[in-house]
Coordinates of C-alpha atoms in Angstrom, one line a residue:
M1 CA 122.0 76.8 87.8
D2 CA 118.8 76.1 85.8
V3 CA 118.7 78.8 83.1
L4 CA 115.0 78.0 82.4
K5 CA 113.9 79.0 85.9
K6 CA 114.1 82.3 87.8
V7 CA 116.3 82.7 90.8
P8 CA 113.8 82.5 93.7
V9 CA 113.0 85.7 95.6
R10 CA 113.0 85.6 99.4
E11 CA 109.7 86.6 101.1
Q12 CA 108.3 86.8 104.6
E13 CA 106.5 83.6 105.6
P14 CA 102.7 84.0 105.0
A15 CA 101.7 83.4 108.7
V16 CA 104.2 86.0 109.9
R17 CA 103.5 88.7 107.3
A18 CA 99.7 88.4 107.7
R19 CA 100.2 90.1 111.1
N20 CA 102.6 92.9 110.2
F21 CA 102.9 95.8 107.7
E22 CA 106.5 95.1 106.8
E23 CA 107.4 94.5 103.1
V24 CA 106.4 91.0 101.9
C25 CA 109.0 90.6 99.2
L26 CA 112.6 90.9 100.4
G27 CA 114.2 91.2 97.0
Y28 CA 117.5 90.0 95.6
N29 CA 121.0 90.6 97.0
Q30 CA 123.8 91.3 94.6
E31 CA 124.9 87.7 94.1
E32 CA 121.3 86.7 93.4
A33 CA 120.8 89.6 91.0
M34 CA 123.9 88.9 89.1
E35 CA 122.9 85.2 88.8
E36 CA 119.4 86.1 87.5
A37 CA 120.9 88.7 85.1
S38 CA 123.1 86.0 83.6
R39 CA 120.0 84.2 82.4
C40 CA 119.4 87.1 79.9
I41 CA 120.4 86.3 76.4
N42 CA 120.6 90.0 75.4
C43 CA 118.3 89.9 72.4
K44 CA 119.2 92.2 69.5
N45 CA 115.5 92.9 68.9
A46 CA 114.5 93.1 72.5
Q47 CA 110.8 92.6 72.9
C48 CA 110.9 93.4 76.6
V49 CA 111.6 97.1 75.8
K50 CA 108.5 97.2 73.6
G51 CA 106.5 96.0 76.5
C52 CA 107.7 98.7 78.8
P53 CA 105.5 101.9 78.8
V54 CA 108.5 104.1 79.6
A55 CA 110.9 102.2 77.2
I56 CA 113.7 101.4 79.7
N57 CA 116.8 100.0 78.0
I58 CA 116.2 96.7 79.7
P59 CA 119.0 94.6 78.0
G60 CA 121.4 97.4 78.7
F61 CA 120.8 97.7 82.4
I62 CA 120.7 93.9 82.9
E63 CA 124.0 93.5 81.1
Q64 CA 125.5 95.9 83.6
V65 CA 124.0 94.0 86.5
K66 CA 125.5 90.8 85.0
E67 CA 129.0 92.5 85.1
G68 CA 128.5 93.9 88.6
N69 CA 128.3 97.5 87.4
I70 CA 125.3 98.5 89.4
E71 CA 125.8 102.2 89.3
K72 CA 126.0 102.2 85.5
A73 CA 122.8 100.0 85.5
Y74 CA 121.0 102.6 87.6
Q75 CA 122.0 105.5 85.3
I76 CA 120.7 103.5 82.3
I77 CA 117.4 102.9 84.0
S78 CA 117.2 106.6 85.2
E79 CA 117.4 107.8 81.6
A80 CA 113.9 106.5 81.1
S81 CA 112.4 106.1 84.6
A82 CA 112.1 108.6 87.5
L83 CA 110.7 105.9 89.9
P84 CA 112.6 102.6 89.4
A85 CA 112.4 101.4 93.1
I86 CA 108.6 101.9 92.9
C87 CA 108.2 100.3 89.4
G88 CA 110.3 97.3 90.4
R89 CA 107.7 96.6 93.2
V90 CA 104.3 97.5 91.7
C91 CA 104.5 97.2 87.9
P92 CA 102.5 94.3 86.3
Q93 CA 105.7 93.0 84.7
E94 CA 104.1 89.7 83.9
S95 CA 101.8 91.4 81.3
Q96 CA 104.4 94.0 80.1
C97 CA 108.2 93.5 79.9
E98 CA 108.4 90.0 81.3
G99 CA 105.3 89.0 79.3
K100 CA 107.3 89.6 76.1
C101 CA 110.6 88.2 77.3
I102 CA 112.0 85.6 74.8
R103 CA 113.5 83.6 77.6
G104 CA 109.9 83.0 78.7
I105 CA 108.9 81.0 75.6
K106 CA 110.7 77.8 76.8
G107 CA 111.1 78.6 80.4
E108 CA 110.5 81.4 82.9
P109 CA 111.1 85.0 81.8
I110 CA 113.8 87.1 83.3
S111 CA 112.8 88.7 86.7
I112 CA 113.1 92.2 85.2
G113 CA 111.1 93.9 87.9
K114 CA 113.1 92.3 90.7
L115 CA 116.3 93.3 89.0
E116 CA 115.1 96.9 88.6
R117 CA 114.2 97.0 92.2
F118 CA 117.6 95.6 93.3
V119 CA 119.4 98.3 91.2
A120 CA 117.3 101.1 92.5
D121 CA 117.6 100.0 96.1
W122 CA 121.4 99.6 95.7
A123 CA 121.6 103.1 94.3
S124 CA 119.6 104.5 97.2
E125 CA 121.7 102.7 99.8
N126 CA 124.9 104.0 98.2
G127 CA 123.7 107.6 97.7
I128 CA 123.6 107.5 93.9
R129 CA 121.1 109.9 92.3
P130 CA 120.0 110.5 88.7
E131 CA 121.8 113.2 86.7
G132 CA 120.1 116.6 86.2
A133 CA 120.1 119.2 83.4
K134 CA 123.4 120.9 82.5
E135 CA 121.7 124.0 81.1
K136 CA 118.5 125.8 82.0
K137 CA 115.9 126.9 79.4
G138 CA 114.4 129.8 81.4
K139 CA 110.8 128.6 81.1
K140 CA 108.4 127.5 83.8
G141 CA 106.2 124.4 83.9
A142 CA 103.5 123.6 86.5
V143 CA 102.6 120.0 87.3
I144 CA 99.3 119.3 89.0
G145 CA 99.5 116.2 91.3
S146 CA 102.5 114.4 92.7
G147 CA 101.6 110.9 91.8
P148 CA 103.4 108.7 89.3
A149 CA 102.3 110.8 86.2
G150 CA 103.2 114.1 87.8
L151 CA 106.5 113.0 89.3
T152 CA 107.6 111.5 86.0
C153 CA 106.6 114.5 83.9
A154 CA 108.3 116.9 86.4
G155 CA 111.5 114.8 86.5
D156 CA 111.7 114.6 82.7
L157 CA 111.0 118.4 82.3
A158 CA 113.7 119.2 84.9
K159 CA 116.2 117.0 83.1
M160 CA 115.4 119.0 79.9
G161 CA 116.3 122.2 81.8
Y162 CA 112.8 123.6 82.7
D163 CA 112.0 125.3 86.0
V164 CA 109.3 122.9 87.4
T165 CA 106.9 123.2 90.4
I166 CA 104.5 120.4 91.4
F167 CA 101.3 121.4 93.2
E168 CA 99.9 118.6 95.5
A169 CA 96.5 118.8 97.1
L170 CA 97.4 116.6 100.1
H171 CA 99.8 117.4 102.9
E172 CA 102.3 114.8 101.6
A173 CA 103.7 114.3 98.1
G174 CA 103.3 111.0 96.3
G175 CA 99.7 110.7 95.3
V176 CA 98.5 107.1 95.1
L177 CA 102.0 105.9 96.0
V178 CA 101.5 107.2 99.5
Y179 CA 97.7 107.0 100.0
G180 CA 96.7 104.0 97.9
I181 CA 99.4 101.3 98.1
P182 CA 100.0 99.6 101.5
E183 CA 103.3 99.6 103.3
F184 CA 103.7 95.9 102.9
R185 CA 103.9 96.3 99.1
L186 CA 105.5 99.7 98.9
P187 CA 107.4 101.1 101.9
K188 CA 107.0 104.8 102.2
E189 CA 110.2 105.9 104.1
K190 CA 112.6 103.5 102.4
V191 CA 111.2 103.8 98.9
V192 CA 108.6 106.4 98.0
R193 CA 110.1 109.4 99.9
K194 CA 113.6 108.6 98.6
E195 CA 112.3 108.5 95.0
I196 CA 110.6 111.8 95.6
E197 CA 113.8 113.2 97.0
N198 CA 115.6 112.1 93.8
V199 CA 113.0 114.1 91.7
K200 CA 113.6 117.1 94.0
A201 CA 117.3 116.7 93.5
L202 CA 116.8 117.4 89.8
G203 CA 115.6 120.9 90.8
V204 CA 111.8 120.2 91.0
K205 CA 109.9 122.2 93.7
I206 CA 106.9 120.6 95.4
E207 CA 104.1 122.7 97.1
T208 CA 101.7 120.7 99.2
D209 CA 98.2 121.6 100.5
V210 CA 97.4 123.4 97.2
V211 CA 94.0 122.3 95.8
I212 CA 93.9 123.4 92.1
G213 CA 90.4 124.7 91.5
K214 CA 90.1 126.0 95.1
S215 CA 93.5 127.4 96.3
T216 CA 94.2 128.6 92.8
T217 CA 93.3 127.7 89.2
I218 CA 95.2 126.6 86.1
D219 CA 94.1 129.8 84.4
E220 CA 95.6 131.9 87.3
L221 CA 98.8 129.8 87.2
M222 CA 99.3 130.7 83.5
E223 CA 97.9 134.2 83.4
E224 CA 99.1 135.6 86.8
E225 CA 102.0 133.4 88.0
G226 CA 103.9 133.1 84.8
F227 CA 103.8 129.4 84.1
D228 CA 104.4 128.7 80.4
A229 CA 102.8 125.3 80.4
V230 CA 100.8 123.0 82.7
F231 CA 100.6 119.2 83.0
I232 CA 97.6 117.8 84.8
G233 CA 98.4 114.5 86.6
S234 CA 95.7 114.7 89.3
G235 CA 94.7 111.1 89.1
A236 CA 91.3 109.6 89.7
G237 CA 90.3 109.8 93.3
L238 CA 86.5 109.8 93.2
P239 CA 85.3 106.3 94.3
K240 CA 82.5 104.4 92.6
F241 CA 79.7 102.6 94.4
M242 CA 77.2 99.9 93.3
G243 CA 74.0 101.8 94.1
I244 CA 72.5 98.8 96.0
P245 CA 70.3 99.1 99.1
G246 CA 72.1 99.6 102.3
E247 CA 75.3 101.3 101.0
Q248 CA 74.7 104.2 103.5
A249 CA 75.1 101.9 106.5
N250 CA 77.8 102.5 109.1
G251 CA 80.8 100.3 108.3
V252 CA 80.7 100.7 104.5
F253 CA 83.9 102.2 103.1
S254 CA 85.2 103.0 99.7
A255 CA 88.6 101.3 99.2
N256 CA 90.0 104.7 98.6
E257 CA 89.0 106.0 102.0
Y258 CA 90.0 102.8 103.8
L259 CA 93.4 102.7 102.3
T260 CA 94.0 106.4 102.6
R261 CA 93.2 106.3 106.3
S262 CA 95.6 103.3 106.8
N263 CA 98.4 104.2 104.4
L264 CA 98.7 108.0 104.6
M265 CA 97.2 108.7 108.0
K266 CA 98.4 105.5 109.8
A267 CA 95.0 105.1 111.3
F268 CA 95.7 101.5 112.3
K269 CA 98.0 102.8 115.1
E270 CA 96.4 103.0 118.6
D271 CA 97.3 106.6 119.1
S272 CA 96.0 107.8 115.7
R273 CA 93.9 110.9 115.6
T274 CA 91.8 109.4 112.7
P275 CA 91.3 105.8 113.9
I276 CA 90.1 103.2 111.4
M277 CA 87.4 100.6 112.1
H278 CA 88.9 97.2 113.0
G279 CA 86.3 94.9 111.6
K280 CA 86.1 91.3 112.8
K281 CA 84.7 90.0 109.5
V282 CA 85.2 92.1 106.3
A283 CA 83.9 91.8 102.8
V284 CA 85.8 93.5 100.0
V285 CA 83.8 93.9 96.8
G286 CA 85.9 93.8 93.7
G287 CA 88.8 91.9 92.1
G288 CA 91.5 94.4 91.2
N289 CA 94.8 95.3 92.8
V290 CA 93.1 97.9 95.0
A291 CA 90.7 95.2 96.3
M292 CA 93.7 92.9 97.1
D293 CA 95.4 95.8 98.9
A294 CA 92.2 96.6 101.0
A295 CA 91.7 92.9 101.8
R296 CA 95.2 92.3 102.9
T297 CA 95.2 95.5 105.0
A298 CA 92.0 94.4 106.8
L299 CA 93.5 91.0 107.4
R300 CA 96.5 92.6 109.1
L301 CA 94.1 94.5 111.3
G302 CA 92.8 91.2 112.6
A303 CA 89.8 90.5 110.4
E304 CA 88.5 87.4 108.6
V305 CA 88.4 88.7 105.0
H306 CA 86.3 87.7 102.0
I307 CA 86.9 88.9 98.4
V308 CA 83.5 89.1 96.7
Y309 CA 83.8 89.1 92.9
R310 CA 81.2 88.5 90.3
R311 CA 83.4 86.7 87.8
S312 CA 85.7 83.6 88.1
E313 CA 89.4 83.6 89.1
E314 CA 90.5 83.6 85.5
E315 CA 88.9 87.0 85.0
L316 CA 90.4 88.6 88.2
P317 CA 92.0 91.9 87.1
A318 CA 94.5 91.9 89.9
R319 CA 98.1 90.8 89.4
V320 CA 98.7 87.1 89.7
E321 CA 101.3 87.8 92.3
E322 CA 98.9 89.8 94.5
V323 CA 96.2 87.1 94.2
H324 CA 98.8 84.4 95.1
H325 CA 100.0 86.4 98.2
A326 CA 96.4 87.1 99.3
K327 CA 95.5 83.3 99.1
E328 CA 98.7 82.4 101.0
E329 CA 97.8 84.8 103.8
G330 CA 94.3 83.3 104.2
I331 CA 92.0 85.7 102.3
I332 CA 88.7 83.8 101.3
F333 CA 87.7 84.2 97.7
D334 CA 83.9 84.2 97.1
L335 CA 83.9 84.1 93.3
L336 CA 81.0 84.2 90.8
T337 CA 79.2 86.1 93.6
N338 CA 77.6 89.5 93.4
P339 CA 76.2 91.7 96.2
V340 CA 72.6 92.8 95.9
E341 CA 72.0 94.4 99.3
I342 CA 74.0 95.4 102.4
L343 CA 72.1 94.5 105.6
A344 CA 72.2 96.6 108.8
D345 CA 71.2 96.1 112.4
E346 CA 68.8 98.2 114.4
N347 CA 71.6 100.8 115.1
G348 CA 72.4 101.2 111.4
W349 CA 75.7 99.2 111.5
V350 CA 76.5 96.6 108.8
S351 CA 75.4 93.1 109.8
G352 CA 75.8 91.2 106.5
I353 CA 76.0 91.4 102.8
K354 CA 73.3 89.7 100.7
C355 CA 74.7 88.1 97.5
I356 CA 73.6 86.1 94.5
R357 CA 75.5 83.4 92.7
M358 CA 76.6 84.1 89.1
E359 CA 77.5 82.1 86.0
L360 CA 79.5 83.3 83.0
G361 CA 77.6 83.9 79.8
E362 CA 78.7 85.3 76.4
P363 CA 81.7 87.8 76.2
D364 CA 80.8 91.5 76.7
E365 CA 82.5 94.6 75.1
S366 CA 85.6 94.1 77.3
G367 CA 86.1 90.6 75.9
R368 CA 85.4 88.9 79.2
R369 CA 82.5 86.6 79.6
R370 CA 79.5 88.5 81.1
P371 CA 78.4 87.4 84.6
V372 CA 74.7 86.4 84.7
E373 CA 72.6 85.9 87.9
I374 CA 71.4 82.5 88.9
P375 CA 67.7 83.0 90.0
G376 CA 67.0 81.8 93.5
S377 CA 70.6 81.5 94.6
E378 CA 70.7 84.4 97.1
F379 CA 72.6 83.9 100.4
V380 CA 74.0 86.1 103.1
I381 CA 77.6 86.5 104.3
E382 CA 77.6 87.8 107.9
V383 CA 80.1 90.7 108.1
D384 CA 80.5 93.9 110.1
T385 CA 82.4 95.9 107.4
V386 CA 82.1 96.2 103.7
I387 CA 84.8 97.8 101.5
M388 CA 83.7 98.8 98.0
S389 CA 86.6 98.5 95.5
L390 CA 84.9 99.2 92.1
G391 CA 87.3 101.7 90.6
T392 CA 87.5 105.4 90.7
S393 CA 86.9 108.4 88.3
P394 CA 88.6 111.8 88.1
N395 CA 87.4 114.6 90.5
P396 CA 85.7 117.2 88.2
L397 CA 87.1 120.1 90.3
I398 CA 90.0 120.9 87.9
S399 CA 88.0 120.6 84.6
S400 CA 85.1 122.6 86.0
T401 CA 87.4 125.6 86.9
T402 CA 89.6 125.7 83.8
R403 CA 88.4 127.6 80.7
G404 CA 88.6 125.6 77.5
L405 CA 89.4 122.3 79.0
E406 CA 87.1 119.6 77.7
V407 CA 86.2 116.3 79.3
N408 CA 84.5 113.2 77.9
K409 CA 81.2 111.6 79.2
R410 CA 83.2 109.8 81.9
K411 CA 84.5 113.2 83.2
C412 CA 88.0 112.3 82.0
I413 CA 90.1 115.1 80.5
I414 CA 90.4 114.8 76.7
A415 CA 94.1 114.6 75.8
E416 CA 96.2 113.2 72.9
E417 CA 97.8 109.9 73.8
D418 CA 101.2 110.5 72.2
C419 CA 101.8 114.0 73.7
G420 CA 99.2 114.7 76.3
R421 CA 97.9 117.8 74.5
T422 CA 94.5 118.9 75.8
T423 CA 91.9 121.2 74.2
K424 CA 93.4 124.2 76.1
E425 CA 96.6 125.7 74.6
G426 CA 99.7 125.1 76.8
V427 CA 97.9 122.5 79.0
Y428 CA 98.8 118.8 78.9
A429 CA 97.4 115.9 80.8
G430 CA 98.0 112.2 81.4
G431 CA 97.5 109.2 83.7
D432 CA 94.3 108.4 85.5
A433 CA 92.9 111.9 85.0
V434 CA 92.7 111.1 81.3
T435 CA 92.2 107.3 81.2
G436 CA 90.4 106.6 84.5
A437 CA 92.0 104.3 87.1
A438 CA 94.9 102.4 85.6
T439 CA 98.4 101.3 86.7
V440 CA 101.4 103.2 88.1
I441 CA 103.6 102.4 85.1
L442 CA 100.9 103.5 82.5
A443 CA 100.6 106.8 84.4
M444 CA 104.4 107.2 84.2
G445 CA 104.3 106.5 80.5
A446 CA 101.7 109.3 80.2
G447 CA 103.9 111.6 82.3
K448 CA 106.8 111.0 79.9
A449 CA 104.6 111.7 76.9
G450 CA 103.3 114.9 78.5
A451 CA 106.9 116.1 79.2
K452 CA 107.8 115.4 75.6
G453 CA 104.7 117.3 74.4
I454 CA 105.4 120.3 76.6
D455 CA 109.0 120.4 75.5
E456 CA 107.9 120.4 71.8
Y457 CA 105.4 123.1 72.6
L458 CA 107.8 125.4 74.5
S459 CA 110.5 124.8 72.0
G460 CA 108.3 125.9 69.1
K461 CA 108.4 122.4 67.4

């Protein structure tokens, strides 16, 4: 065994997986997990924990995996994380825990995410669940949204002994975990629904089809229904567009709509009541993880797919693993390319996307080099579908129907980072509703902070 290299992870072959929606990465078995865990040098001052937004005791759980004590490893992870099987699959470990791993200085870092996934999957297969509260505190907390922030906050509050109810606008719990991330990255039945059942096993109640701001309001929850505190984890589901000519053409989707139709409503199935357009040639505008998800979904629906991104590969915001998988599967990357117009035929359907070549200039406020148009370099990519993946912002419905809840100029709720406290007493918030679109694990970290803030508030601290 070469201790400087990770134990390889089995995956579906690219040519096979590009035509199905089954999970790409097959994960470790116990023998492989124990071998990978043995590479950990169990640092006394573990930097990996500092890189984890929910502060999992990473050396502690890996040590248990090394010894073959998988149930103990799961309980250690569960002290900090309500969604380990999900995090093990979709967290950007390369820039967080693994990015700080000491083993990675002279070799490859420990596969922390794949080990977390193995432990969580083993626990699920063996009927092991996290431990709940031993005593109840007699106070009620409401959580708005059942995505990663809401589930984490609810789970932590339940472990502390609070009576918690989650209110979810859609017909199924899970938020972005069910509508935003494709099956081939995050299986719904095997992973997401089981993680949600674990949260419910802690005593959390979930009410679906409740749109806060329409069905009821936060003020009514607190003043009429007896909730002592509220956490807003409603995410950021309002898609952004470029504002270029032709965006109203038939065949232009937001990535949000496209993925929701496919992931949540299973619109790719022939008998679907909400069928999705099967484009033959698709352009996905954007370079983040959501863009990769939309592109790889379109590919599986039979399309030739182009990623159109205005910067170079070095600036792609998507995870390296997702870009690698997309390339393996045959996605075409049109980099340093920016759309200027969407073309349509005489019937109003997309016929192409007019683009201009870009070059990188001086760094902008984000620290990345600013893309600059090259005059006279316009060209057309013939496509019949365009998917805009330019990010999302929070829906203003909640903030506009809650007295005393302030938002910033981006319509994000104003909340303190360390505890989630908003401008309205007893109301806390976190995740994409506060930061704008970000990652699952950062939303979970905000959910933990919100639970801690609510506990301090309700305990009079």
